[in-house]
Amino acid sequence: MSAKSLEVLVIPDRIIEQGTLTTTGRRTAVEVRLPWYRALPGSCIAGAKLTIDGVEAPAESLRWRMNGREFDFSELADETGAWWFPTDSAVLSGELPVSPGREHEVRVDLTLFIPYIIISDTETLHIEEHDIKTMKAVAA
Amino acid sequence: MTAVDRYAGELGTPIQGVTLYSFTRAFHGREYDLEGLIRKVAADGYGPGLEVIGFSSFRGFPVIEDSFAGWFRDLVEEVGLVTTSLAVNADIGIHRDRLLTQDELIDYMTLQIQAAAKLGFPIARVQISITPDSMEALAPIAEQHGVTLALEVHADQYASHPRILALRDRFAQVRSPFLGFTMDWGATVSGFAPSLIEAYRRRGASEELLAQVTGLWDEFYQQGPPVDQADHGQRFGRFIALAAQNGRPDLGIDFGINGTGLFGSARVADWLEIMPWIRHVHGKFFGIDENGEEPSVPVRDLIRLLVENGYSGAISSEYEGWHWNHWQSPFEIIAGEQALQRSAAADAGSRMITDAGEARSLLQTHLAQPVRG
């Protein structure tokens, strides 16, 4: 952690939207909120993990849906045209078998780049935030 | 006539206002949409000045459709507010693998300056990541649109910090009336915010640890602001060590970030270094106590300084306590801080402007020329 002036302006308690866990049985999705006060482009959404009842979805199966489009994380890396607005939910999904109708512990980890906070000649501040909530899975 | 001449001898009448950033938690929590929040700002008397962060409040920013701009300007007019500053961002790190080139940055900022003009904001707040060279390159673009660029002087880079003085000296050299500063009161804080201490208490920090945290901050305050980044880093490290020694290493980075990055330890008079270039003010604050005072920001001294130096631009109340204060509504707290500002202006022999017509007329005099949107 750099000791530069870091505004850590996060709202991490709101990352997971309560009551939004849906599953096909094999693929599972949850709505997530931006833990930051301003919109960020896809290129700044550097990574996510979806973990349910302690089991993490395989990284290559993760998908990110925002503004009606679905991305994998390699596509987001260059995406400066699609922005995550602070009042919008994005949908994070992955291959993870989950039983509908039952309570599950959902954990989401997010890594975001903050594009205007530059902490060295080559480096942009990134923040890692997570949230855990328990909710019932609904059949998609 | 220089800015100094213009202010000489006359007491300032600052314009009361607010930034929607103060209400981030309510907006982010979908309690108010943009229109609802603007209407509340007007109805509850937080204006007449209205500041907005482009990337927070306007979907699709910096692209602003004509129809949206028309809707926004009509709404602001209808409810009797006055647009003061549009906060813009220099997203130099928007490409993950490299920083923007100077030409790309100029293009990126130009779009936002155009958006400010279109929406009727006469000032764009820019941030410290913009270099003197970039500010100079942006001056003619700002002038073309009638938008003043007011670079934010924000904790931990106070007015006499070498980076700010380099910008000031360049402004003096370029002599564009469209380049100036936004004074953020967070650079001249006088104590660790009690509401943040309360938030740590709620996270289980012991009274002994909390006393040590405020004690350490007071020690740094006595020393004055950090002389360089190494000094800053050492202070950051002291907060981390303090948390670790007290068995709460989980709080160390939080103490360090807030103690060094949010509560700046320069003195109020430090602002005199850049006073003639101050075009906009963020009335940064963290809470209001039972006596109606801000316990950690010297609001009365700051208002007196502005009034006595003839400042008649806007002050956006910028409530930052929302990050940690989940137990109180921001609305009453902001009303309390604005009452304190008005009281302070009266004590200094002047007044705050709360009438929209008067505010519009003063802003036009305060700035080089009206926004052309």
XYZ file of C-alpha atoms in Angstrom:
513
model
C 0.000 0.000 0.000
C 1.415 3.319 -1.047
C 1.273 6.178 1.405
C 0.178 8.624 -1.259
C -2.977 10.571 -0.687
C -5.521 7.829 -1.167
C -9.142 8.746 -0.996
C -10.684 5.478 0.019
C -14.214 6.424 -0.729
C -15.819 3.054 -0.764
C -19.223 1.697 0.100
C -18.241 -1.952 0.496
C -21.308 -2.980 2.491
C -23.426 -2.522 -0.630
C -21.469 -4.614 -3.121
C -23.921 -7.533 -3.083
C -27.586 -6.745 -3.679
C -29.637 -8.669 -1.144
C -32.098 -11.150 -2.647
C -30.628 -11.337 -6.149
C -29.072 -14.818 -6.180
C -30.361 -16.759 -9.173
C -29.283 -20.149 -10.492
C -29.949 -22.583 -13.281
C -28.550 -25.232 -10.969
C -25.261 -25.160 -12.863
C -24.722 -21.428 -13.532
C -25.299 -18.939 -10.756
C -25.550 -15.143 -10.762
C -25.776 -12.278 -8.298
C -26.254 -8.514 -8.699
C -23.390 -6.331 -7.553
C -23.074 -2.608 -6.910
C -20.148 -0.316 -7.461
C -18.408 0.402 -4.131
C -17.272 3.851 -5.312
C -18.879 7.250 -5.662
C -18.442 7.748 -9.421
C -18.834 5.753 -12.616
C -15.931 3.604 -13.793
C -15.335 2.197 -17.280
C -15.067 -1.537 -17.951
C -11.283 -1.182 -18.233
C -11.163 -0.317 -14.529
C -13.082 -3.410 -13.438
C -9.955 -5.469 -13.066
C -11.280 -8.656 -11.551
C -13.936 -10.393 -9.534
C -14.468 -13.625 -7.664
C -17.778 -15.285 -6.916
C -17.788 -17.690 -3.992
C -20.830 -19.529 -2.677
C -20.765 -21.555 0.524
C -16.978 -21.397 0.355
C -16.700 -22.720 -3.209
C -15.224 -20.336 -5.767
C -16.543 -20.255 -9.342
C -13.825 -21.125 -11.906
C -12.247 -17.891 -13.109
C -12.682 -18.741 -16.794
C -16.425 -19.238 -16.285
C -17.027 -15.746 -14.864
C -19.079 -13.262 -16.865
C -19.931 -9.633 -16.191
C -23.170 -8.078 -17.487
C -23.724 -4.338 -17.472
C -25.682 -1.922 -19.665
C -27.324 -4.936 -21.325
C -24.007 -6.413 -22.563
C -22.111 -9.424 -21.307
C -18.314 -9.474 -21.018
C -15.643 -11.828 -19.833
C -12.866 -10.193 -17.844
C -10.365 -10.216 -20.707
C -12.861 -8.214 -22.786
C -13.338 -5.692 -19.990
C -9.607 -4.927 -19.908
C -9.821 -2.721 -23.039
C -13.397 -1.521 -22.625
C -13.401 2.248 -22.187
C -16.785 2.780 -23.829
C -19.047 0.928 -21.389
C -19.322 2.479 -17.939
C -20.584 1.138 -14.629
C -22.847 3.863 -13.232
C -22.993 4.115 -9.431
C -26.707 3.411 -9.137
C -26.700 0.470 -11.568
C -26.408 -3.195 -10.694
C -24.038 -5.311 -12.708
C -24.557 -9.077 -12.819
C -21.674 -11.384 -11.948
C -22.174 -15.005 -12.924
C -20.143 -18.178 -13.017
C -20.331 -21.934 -13.197
C -21.220 -22.977 -9.708
C -23.774 -25.607 -8.751
C -26.256 -24.151 -6.276
C -29.547 -25.502 -4.942
C -32.522 -23.237 -5.606
C -34.840 -22.589 -2.694
C -32.065 -22.863 -0.102
C -30.046 -20.242 1.808
C -26.473 -19.724 0.651
C -23.541 -17.613 1.794
C -22.502 -15.439 -1.147
C -19.130 -13.740 -1.286
C -18.026 -11.299 -3.991
C -14.490 -9.933 -4.284
C -13.865 -6.994 -6.579
C -10.687 -5.346 -7.794
C -11.142 -1.883 -9.248
C -8.682 0.563 -10.741
C -9.238 4.210 -9.872
C -8.155 5.910 -13.092
C -7.444 9.411 -11.761
C -5.384 8.412 -8.712
C -1.893 7.758 -9.980
C 0.448 6.456 -7.321
C 3.682 6.346 -9.314
C 4.912 7.164 -12.823
C 3.387 3.961 -14.126
C 0.899 2.799 -11.541
C -2.766 3.530 -10.914
C -4.388 2.984 -7.536
C -6.363 -0.221 -7.323
C -8.693 -1.178 -4.524
C -9.781 -4.628 -3.445
C -13.151 -4.858 -1.754
C -15.419 -7.694 -0.751
C -18.847 -8.311 0.688
C -20.581 -11.384 2.123
C -24.333 -11.814 2.357
C -26.633 -14.772 2.947
C -29.653 -15.210 0.721
C -31.960 -17.745 -0.821
C -31.206 -18.880 -4.365
C -34.034 -18.530 -6.873
C -34.323 -20.704 -9.988
C -33.411 -18.594 -13.017
C -6.250 44.912 -12.810
C -4.983 41.890 -10.951
C -7.052 39.639 -8.797
C -5.366 41.124 -5.741
C -6.382 44.652 -6.723
C -9.929 43.540 -7.305
C -10.243 42.236 -3.759
C -8.357 45.016 -2.004
C -10.188 46.518 0.894
C -13.608 44.987 0.300
C -15.120 42.310 2.479
C -16.213 39.277 0.528
C -19.730 37.867 0.464
C -19.328 34.149 -0.282
C -22.169 32.311 -1.996
C -23.696 29.434 -0.033
C -23.982 26.128 -1.843
C -23.527 22.400 -1.716
C -22.020 19.612 -3.773
C -24.238 16.621 -4.452
C -21.217 14.556 -3.403
C -22.290 15.326 0.189
C -25.345 13.166 -0.442
C -23.469 10.277 -2.057
C -24.844 7.678 0.324
C -28.462 8.696 -0.354
C -27.949 8.824 -4.147
C -25.958 5.595 -4.285
C -28.606 3.954 -2.097
C -31.281 5.046 -4.614
C -33.154 7.087 -1.996
C -33.058 10.062 -4.395
C -32.475 10.190 -8.118
C -30.723 13.200 -9.645
C -33.898 15.208 -10.107
C -35.175 14.351 -6.632
C -31.885 15.340 -5.053
C -31.707 18.668 -6.906
C -35.281 19.450 -5.908
C -34.484 18.617 -2.272
C -31.352 20.802 -2.323
C -33.483 23.712 -3.486
C -36.504 23.061 -1.269
C -34.464 22.618 1.915
C -32.286 25.670 1.274
C -28.836 24.086 0.729
C -28.298 26.358 -2.287
C -28.311 28.537 -4.197
C -24.917 27.168 -5.334
C -25.049 23.704 -6.901
C -21.951 21.615 -7.592
C -22.073 18.220 -9.275
C -19.490 15.532 -9.997
C -19.935 14.692 -13.674
C -19.019 11.022 -13.482
C -21.203 10.528 -10.364
C -24.454 12.120 -11.406
C -24.686 12.210 -15.208
C -25.120 8.844 -16.907
C -22.902 8.600 -19.964
C -20.717 11.553 -18.884
C -18.852 13.296 -20.459
C -21.180 12.802 -23.430
C -24.131 15.102 -22.741
C -27.041 15.011 -25.171
C -28.662 18.346 -26.054
C -32.002 17.154 -24.724
C -30.447 16.208 -21.386
C -28.611 19.511 -21.084
C -31.863 21.333 -21.782
C -33.707 19.299 -19.183
C -30.999 19.921 -16.599
C -30.775 23.668 -17.207
C -34.563 24.010 -17.088
C -34.689 22.099 -13.800
C -31.961 24.209 -12.194
C -33.704 27.379 -13.370
C -37.121 26.194 -12.196
C -35.996 25.406 -8.661
C -33.909 28.575 -8.348
C -30.397 27.138 -8.047
C -27.164 28.439 -9.562
C -24.688 26.008 -11.124
C -21.248 26.694 -9.672
C -18.700 23.950 -10.330
C -18.742 20.738 -12.310
C -16.207 18.359 -10.804
C -14.320 16.622 -13.611
C -11.678 13.910 -13.487
C -8.412 13.431 -15.324
C -8.573 9.667 -15.804
C -4.943 9.339 -16.814
C -4.984 5.643 -15.865
C -8.089 4.698 -17.847
C -6.065 2.212 -19.940
C -4.887 -0.406 -17.543
C -1.505 -0.942 -19.176
C -0.357 2.663 -19.687
C -1.052 6.265 -18.765
C -2.665 8.697 -21.207
C -0.340 10.806 -23.337
C -0.534 14.572 -23.012
C -2.528 14.852 -26.276
C -4.966 12.167 -25.164
C -5.386 13.868 -21.803
C -6.110 17.221 -23.430
C -8.775 15.559 -25.597
C -10.226 13.782 -22.557
C -10.425 17.022 -20.563
C -11.762 19.020 -23.506
C -14.831 16.779 -23.657
C -15.489 17.471 -19.987
C -14.979 21.230 -20.362
C -17.494 21.160 -23.220
C -19.893 19.216 -21.008
C -19.509 21.833 -18.252
C -20.317 24.616 -20.699
C -23.285 22.755 -22.118
C -24.722 22.152 -18.658
C -24.134 25.775 -17.607
C -21.305 25.308 -15.100
C -18.888 28.266 -15.189
C -16.158 26.322 -13.347
C -14.666 22.876 -13.847
C -12.954 21.473 -10.754
C -9.825 19.636 -11.830
C -7.455 17.593 -9.702
C -3.799 17.548 -8.764
C -2.921 14.892 -11.340
C -3.017 17.660 -13.994
C 0.434 19.137 -14.478
C 1.286 22.818 -15.019
C 1.982 22.004 -18.691
C -1.453 20.438 -19.113
C -3.160 23.337 -17.340
C -1.402 25.755 -19.669
C -2.443 23.716 -22.707
C -6.042 23.642 -21.492
C -6.287 27.395 -20.840
C -7.312 28.401 -24.396
C -9.877 25.585 -24.490
C -11.292 26.770 -21.188
C -11.409 30.303 -22.490
C -13.167 29.240 -25.682
C -15.988 27.786 -23.577
C -15.995 30.373 -20.806
C -15.233 27.693 -18.221
C -12.701 28.429 -15.467
C -10.458 25.521 -14.495
C -10.090 25.470 -10.722
C -7.553 22.888 -9.605
C -8.390 21.413 -6.215
C -5.934 21.946 -3.377
C -6.855 19.029 -1.201
C -5.271 17.304 1.791
C -2.482 16.372 1.766
C -1.222 18.895 -0.757
C -1.739 22.247 0.951
C -1.366 25.686 -0.626
C 2.373 26.061 0.071
C 3.192 22.529 -1.115
C 5.810 22.621 -3.889
C 3.433 21.082 -6.440
C 0.798 23.737 -5.739
C 3.340 26.561 -5.818
C 4.581 25.281 -9.189
C 1.030 25.476 -10.503
C 0.527 28.927 -9.000
C 3.716 30.199 -10.580
C 2.658 28.832 -13.941
C -0.772 30.480 -13.597
C 0.975 33.762 -12.854
C 3.134 33.317 -15.934
C 0.318 32.275 -18.296
C -1.927 35.080 -16.997
C -5.104 33.374 -18.132
C -8.116 34.422 -16.078
C -9.430 30.909 -16.666
C -6.858 29.164 -14.472
C -7.203 29.056 -10.706
C -7.655 26.889 -7.653
C -10.409 25.243 -5.669
C -9.633 25.623 -1.975
C -10.562 22.458 -0.091
C -10.758 22.918 3.654
C -9.510 19.377 4.139
C -5.973 20.733 3.700
C -6.295 22.833 6.878
C -7.973 20.614 9.422
C -7.358 21.168 13.137
C -8.232 17.792 14.654
C -9.030 14.144 13.988
C -12.783 14.022 13.319
C -14.703 12.805 16.404
C -17.306 11.104 14.208
C -14.574 8.932 12.713
C -13.350 8.080 16.202
C -16.928 7.052 16.992
C -16.971 4.860 13.871
C -13.773 3.106 15.053
C -15.354 2.703 18.495
C -18.275 0.950 16.828
C -15.752 -1.325 15.130
C -14.476 -2.317 18.549
C -11.384 -0.133 18.887
C -10.427 0.429 22.535
C -10.560 3.858 24.151
C -6.837 3.610 24.776
C -6.099 3.021 21.090
C -8.419 5.837 20.046
C -6.716 8.257 22.432
C -3.383 7.281 20.892
C -4.718 7.825 17.359
C -5.894 11.354 18.106
C -2.696 11.978 20.054
C -0.569 10.938 17.089
C -2.523 13.173 14.748
C -2.145 16.087 17.160
C 1.598 15.443 17.238
C 1.749 15.679 13.430
C -0.425 18.788 13.516
C 2.069 20.453 15.838
C 4.834 19.614 13.368
C 2.856 21.086 10.459
C 2.136 19.392 7.148
C 4.583 16.780 5.819
C 7.513 18.405 4.049
C 7.708 15.758 1.331
C 6.403 12.360 0.303
C 8.960 10.559 2.470
C 7.742 12.447 5.536
C 4.168 11.650 4.509
C 5.060 7.975 4.177
C 6.646 7.930 7.629
C 3.519 9.388 9.179
C 1.429 6.793 7.375
C 3.694 4.108 8.789
C 3.336 5.455 12.327
C -0.447 5.008 12.143
C -0.020 1.451 10.875
C 2.444 0.669 13.654
C 0.113 2.140 16.264
C -2.737 -0.113 15.157
C -0.450 -3.158 15.173
C 0.949 -2.390 18.639
C -2.603 -2.228 19.955
C -3.642 -5.544 18.450
C -5.785 -4.002 15.685
C -3.642 -4.305 12.538
C -6.874 -4.430 10.510
C -7.421 -0.731 11.256
C -3.885 0.432 10.415
C -4.321 1.351 6.759
C -7.603 3.053 7.527
C -5.948 5.170 10.248
C -3.095 5.990 7.878
C -5.293 6.947 4.938
C -7.585 9.141 6.998
C -4.923 10.519 9.310
C -2.629 11.607 6.478
C -4.837 11.830 3.405
C -8.092 13.283 4.698
C -7.129 15.524 7.603
C -4.510 17.926 6.286
C -2.436 19.659 8.950
C -1.574 23.006 7.326
C -2.580 26.228 9.075
C -5.452 28.407 7.849
C -3.096 31.257 6.858
C -1.320 28.899 4.457
C -4.111 29.689 1.964
C -2.729 33.211 1.553
C -0.069 31.708 -0.743
C -2.683 31.211 -3.451
C -5.543 33.456 -2.318
C -5.758 35.623 -5.477
C -6.202 32.487 -7.583
C -8.958 30.904 -5.490
C -11.992 30.660 -7.743
C -14.029 28.057 -5.876
C -14.181 26.567 -2.387
C -15.009 23.129 -1.067
C -16.289 23.659 2.449
C -14.996 20.228 3.417
C -16.218 19.067 6.807
C -16.847 15.893 8.783
C -19.547 16.598 11.349
C -21.280 19.113 13.608
C -21.269 18.882 17.401
C -24.034 19.581 19.918
C -23.053 23.271 19.984
C -23.419 23.636 16.238
C -19.654 23.797 15.702
C -17.406 21.706 13.449
C -15.038 20.094 15.966
C -12.215 19.328 13.521
C -12.402 21.950 10.765
C -11.820 25.614 11.731
C -14.840 26.820 9.742
C -15.032 30.184 11.505
C -11.384 30.993 10.809
C -11.640 29.845 7.199
C -14.738 31.951 6.527
C -13.088 34.952 8.169
C -10.022 34.496 5.977
C -12.157 34.354 2.829
C -14.331 37.315 3.812
C -11.371 39.490 4.796
C -9.649 38.694 1.524
C -12.669 39.731 -0.491
C -13.758 36.299 -1.693
C -17.229 36.411 -3.274
C -17.258 33.093 -5.099
C -19.146 29.987 -4.077
C -18.517 27.674 -1.142
C -19.807 24.155 -1.726
C -20.464 22.449 1.580
C -18.685 19.137 1.098
C -19.683 16.655 3.775
C -17.176 13.826 3.954
C -18.422 12.125 7.124
C -20.778 9.923 5.091
C -17.949 7.451 4.524
C -18.133 6.275 8.099
C -21.173 7.905 9.684
C -23.977 5.420 8.989
C -26.002 6.418 12.027
C -26.941 10.012 11.220
C -28.683 11.609 8.234
C -26.385 13.852 6.189
C -29.145 16.340 5.578
C -29.324 17.803 9.083
C -25.552 17.768 9.425
C -25.110 19.813 6.244
C -27.802 22.261 7.318
C -25.867 22.671 10.568
C -22.595 23.376 8.789
C -24.211 25.967 6.546
C -25.712 27.717 9.577
C -22.209 27.786 11.047
C -20.829 29.325 7.831
C -23.500 32.043 7.885
C -22.806 32.774 11.533
C -19.076 32.956 10.831
C -19.588 35.359 7.918
C -21.699 37.611 10.143
C -19.034 37.505 12.859
C -16.512 38.583 10.236
C -18.670 41.609 9.440
C -20.194 40.250 6.245
C -22.794 37.687 5.151
C -23.278 34.610 3.027
C -25.318 35.010 -0.141
C -28.421 32.824 -0.183
C -30.411 34.609 -2.884
C -30.082 33.069 -6.352
C -30.233 36.339 -8.292
C -27.566 37.922 -6.148
C -25.461 34.761 -6.418
C -25.610 34.767 -10.244
C -24.579 38.376 -10.448
C -21.698 37.931 -7.973
C -20.400 34.829 -9.743
C -20.242 36.719 -13.032
C -18.127 39.404 -11.399
C -15.986 36.876 -9.555
C -15.158 34.912 -12.710
C -13.606 36.165 -15.919
C -16.759 35.951 -18.023
C -19.970 33.957 -18.214
C -19.963 30.360 -19.351
C -20.683 29.926 -23.066
C -22.627 26.711 -23.427
